[in-house]
Each structure stands twice: as structure tokens, then as C-alpha cells.
Amino acid sequence: MNDLPGMPDRIHQLAIRQLEGTLSDDQRAELAALLTSDAEARRVYLAHMQDTASLRWMFSGRLSRKTAVTLAAHGPEGVKAARKRRTAWLALATGAALAFLAALPFLWSQREYVATITDVTDVEWASADGAHRPLARVAAGEEFEFTAGTLELAFDTYAKVQIFGPAKFTVCDSKSIDCTRGRVTTHVEEGGKGFTIQTPKARIVDLGTEFGVDISEMGDTQVVVFQGSVDLTKAAPDSEKHLADANQWTRTLEQGDALLLDHTGETQRVMSVKRRDFFPANLFDHYGRRRRAPLITDVRDNIRELESTKCYQIVWGGLREDAPSFVDRQHQWNGKTEAGMPEFLLGADYIMPFNDDKFTPDLQVEVELAGPATCYVFFDDNMPPPAWLLKDFEDTGFDLALDGARTQWHRAHNLGKGPGASVDFPFSIWRRDVPEAGVVRFGGVQPPKDRKRSAGFNMYGIAVAPM
């Protein structure tokens, strides 16, 4: 292969990609083949790596410019000759470094790369040795630990995983991670179905498409499904990380469901989650305004433990056109006409309830507020206003609309984009001023007398804005 045209240039290209961490599996195999079959290719590769090491040492301050130039021109022996009285250790270190660089292709060729680091935001690594950079490839078996920040991985199996610190996890293979600490949001495309997160207390297997996991320092595992469904399996009582067999307790969680497996192995309903914990927001909202402090701090209801696994989601500053309305449907809030949503609602905090709560007439919902605020209720015009709404709230005269997604009952519905597009259900906006921090209570609803499924009816929405 000595007379192969362009071989030195190709070695340089592959070596640069290797140093940048962008070498593909095919390119890695090509480089390994060149180095194992051709002595000239090995010489070119070693010369390139030696020059790279010299430049890095020169600009890092570890070697003087003169020493680095000598190393680049004459190799380790030249440095040794120039420093006869004090360079035995340097020659040994240089030889070891070059030997390590020469062995890298053969070591790397044995590793299975399964993902790419696509984002590193404000990450504080637990140790300098454990730092990783964007666009680096990730091999099966690699461990990550950081105390703050966000790391995003794109797996080759069409799964995107965001991990929020403090976190500690291991990439097991192309379709699973083992996480002992941290919050994780996973979005899986159709080809990535089956992506798995192992925690000290559970195993979560994705059935498509988006879910979140929060693992505490004690190992408590909270799972919330934003879209699609997952299989949640408890770990064996005598196991910290691995499941004993296939006979363990398993439950399928659907969109809007959330459960907590505590450190004792007991199962608890999760009453509410804050979406910002799994989908961090920027400092500025959708309308370019700086985000204010959240007004809604908690939501709870009178549904008995495990009688329901549905979970309220609190969205801080997120009300806008096409905002998702319910945790268990794909419906969206929109302005009723092209004029758009009333301005006083834009950027408000709001709650995503579960639409099926419309079938619970004795429902009681409590919303905890951090300070003075105006509470809004979006009420379906297809239902009679209940007594609690008439007593504590007043109709503003403004309207909102629900853009209904396709369901088994409404097969002709499709989501539109923007105000006034594809709206299906008109809602009236009711308001109540709350002068100080505290709890605001809401009740259940009564279905319309005309129960035609073609018309349908929906659970109310709740929003909160500064008073």
C-alpha cells in the first residue's frame, strides 16, 4: 500500500476526525485496516500524532517552545540528547504517550459507540477526568457524573435523552442507561421503541414517545408520561439495581399518568409535577418578556390514593397559542378568532388537568398560590356553570377555544396552528381576584343534559396571572 495515491492525506483526515471525536464506525474500521496492513501508514499516523502532541504541549505551557520544536523535528531522542542531565523521565513519558496514541485505533475499534453528546449546558463535572464535550461520541459502558447543568445525548436508536444534574448514570448500550441519580427526559421516535432506563428501584421501558424520570439521592423513582406510554417494573426488594426475573410487579402507564416508587419499594400517586423540571425554560417567555417568579406552587385534589394515576402538570408562564390543555389528551388552547387569545392570558401560569375529571362530579381541586393573583377558569360552553363557579367567579365576557385532537370519539378532528384555526369547542373565561397568597378551591362539573357524543364536553382549565 506504499504507493497508494493520497494515503498520507487520508491518514491525516482520519486522525483529525479521531482527535475531534467525530470518527464514524466505518472510518474507524478504515483507519484500523490502514494501520495494521501498512508500515508507511503507521509512520504517517505517528508523525501526525507527534506533531499534534507537541503543539498541545507547547500551548498548554507544559513545554517551552524550543523543547516542543525539538520534539517535533527530532522526536523523543532529540529531546533526550538536548537534556542529557534531566530528561530521562521526559523521554519515558513521551515514549509512553506515543505508544498510547499508536494504540488508540486498536483500542477504539473494540468499543461500541452508541450515542452522541448533542448539548452540554452549564455542566459542572464531578471531576476533571470525567468531563465530556459536545459532539463527542459515547461508548457503551461510559459513566457520567455531574453536580449541575444539563447534558443531552442522541442515541443511534432514535432516542433523545436529557439529563439534569446533579446526576450519575452509565450508558449501558444503544437502548438503555442505568441512572442512580438525576432527572431524565426521554423522547423516543418510532424506531427507538423499547428504550430503557434502569434505576435503583425500577425499570422503565418506553412504548413511545416521551416520558420523564426523577431519581432522588435515596433512590426514590418518580415516573411521569407526557406522551405515549411506558412499562414500569419494580425492582426486587433485595436488589438495588437489577431485577430478579420477569415475574416482578409491572404496570403500564399511559399519557398523563405518574407514579412514585419510594426507597422502601412502596408505590404512591404523584399529585402534580412542574413541567419546568423536565422541560427547562429560557429566561424569556414566548413573547420576549423576562419570566417572573411562579405564582402556582402546588395542586392537589380529593381523589383517593391510587384510585387514579393521573397527575396535574403545572406550566409556569406557558399559556399561549397552541398550548397543550390536558395531560391525557393532545388538545390545545387557542384564541377563538384570528384576533388571538386575550392579552391578559398571554404568559400566564396554568394547570393541565386530566380531561377525564369531567366524570367526577364531587371533585375538589385546591391550587396553592405564592402571592396575590387573578385566577381564571376556562369553562366549556356546552355545560351549565356549576354553583361554585357562579358563587366565586364572574364571567369576563371574553372567550377562548379548544382545538380538539383526533380521538376515538372525534375522528374528524385535527389540530390546527395558530388562533382561530381548527377550533372545536368554545369556552367562556371566568375570573376571580385573590388578594394574598393562599389556596383557591375549585369543584366538579355536571355533564350537559344532551349527552350526544358528537358534541362532547370537556374539563375546565385553570390559569393564574399577576393581579
Short mmCIF file of N, CA and C in Angstrom, two decimals, residues 1-2 4-12 34 38 40-41 44:
data_model
loop_
_atom_site.label_atom_id
_atom_site.label_comp_id
_atom_site.label_asym_id
_atom_site.label_seq_id
_atom_site.Cartn_x
_atom_site.Cartn_y
_atom_site.Cartn_z
N MET A 1 0.82 -1.21 0.00
CA MET A 1 0.00 0.00 0.00
C MET A 1 0.85 1.26 0.00
N ASN A 2 2.19 1.10 -0.07
CA ASN A 2 3.06 2.28 0.00
C ASN A 2 2.80 3.24 -1.15
N LEU A 4 -0.07 3.74 -2.67
CA LEU A 4 -1.48 4.11 -2.78
C LEU A 4 -1.61 5.63 -2.82
N PRO A 5 -2.17 6.20 -3.92
CA PRO A 5 -2.27 7.67 -4.03
C PRO A 5 -3.12 8.26 -2.91
N GLY A 6 -2.65 9.36 -2.37
CA GLY A 6 -3.44 10.08 -1.37
C GLY A 6 -3.46 9.45 0.00
N MET A 7 -2.67 8.40 0.24
CA MET A 7 -2.71 7.73 1.53
C MET A 7 -2.32 8.66 2.69
N PRO A 8 -1.25 9.45 2.59
CA PRO A 8 -0.92 10.34 3.72
C PRO A 8 -2.05 11.33 4.04
N ASP A 9 -2.66 11.89 2.97
CA ASP A 9 -3.75 12.83 3.21
C ASP A 9 -4.93 12.15 3.91
N ARG A 10 -5.21 10.90 3.48
CA ARG A 10 -6.32 10.18 4.10
C ARG A 10 -6.03 9.88 5.57
N ILE A 11 -4.79 9.51 5.87
CA ILE A 11 -4.41 9.26 7.27
C ILE A 11 -4.61 10.53 8.09
N HIS A 12 -4.19 11.67 7.54
CA HIS A 12 -4.35 12.95 8.25
C HIS A 12 -5.82 13.25 8.50
N LEU A 34 -5.82 0.39 7.66
CA LEU A 34 -4.61 1.03 7.12
C LEU A 34 -3.42 0.83 8.04
N ASP A 38 -0.03 -1.57 6.79
CA ASP A 38 0.97 -0.79 6.07
C ASP A 38 1.88 -0.03 7.04
N GLU A 40 4.14 2.26 6.29
CA GLU A 40 4.20 3.67 5.95
C GLU A 40 3.01 4.42 6.54
N ALA A 41 1.83 3.79 6.52
CA ALA A 41 0.65 4.41 7.11
C ALA A 41 0.86 4.63 8.60
N VAL A 44 3.18 7.66 9.06
CA VAL A 44 2.48 8.93 8.84
C VAL A 44 1.56 9.25 10.02
#
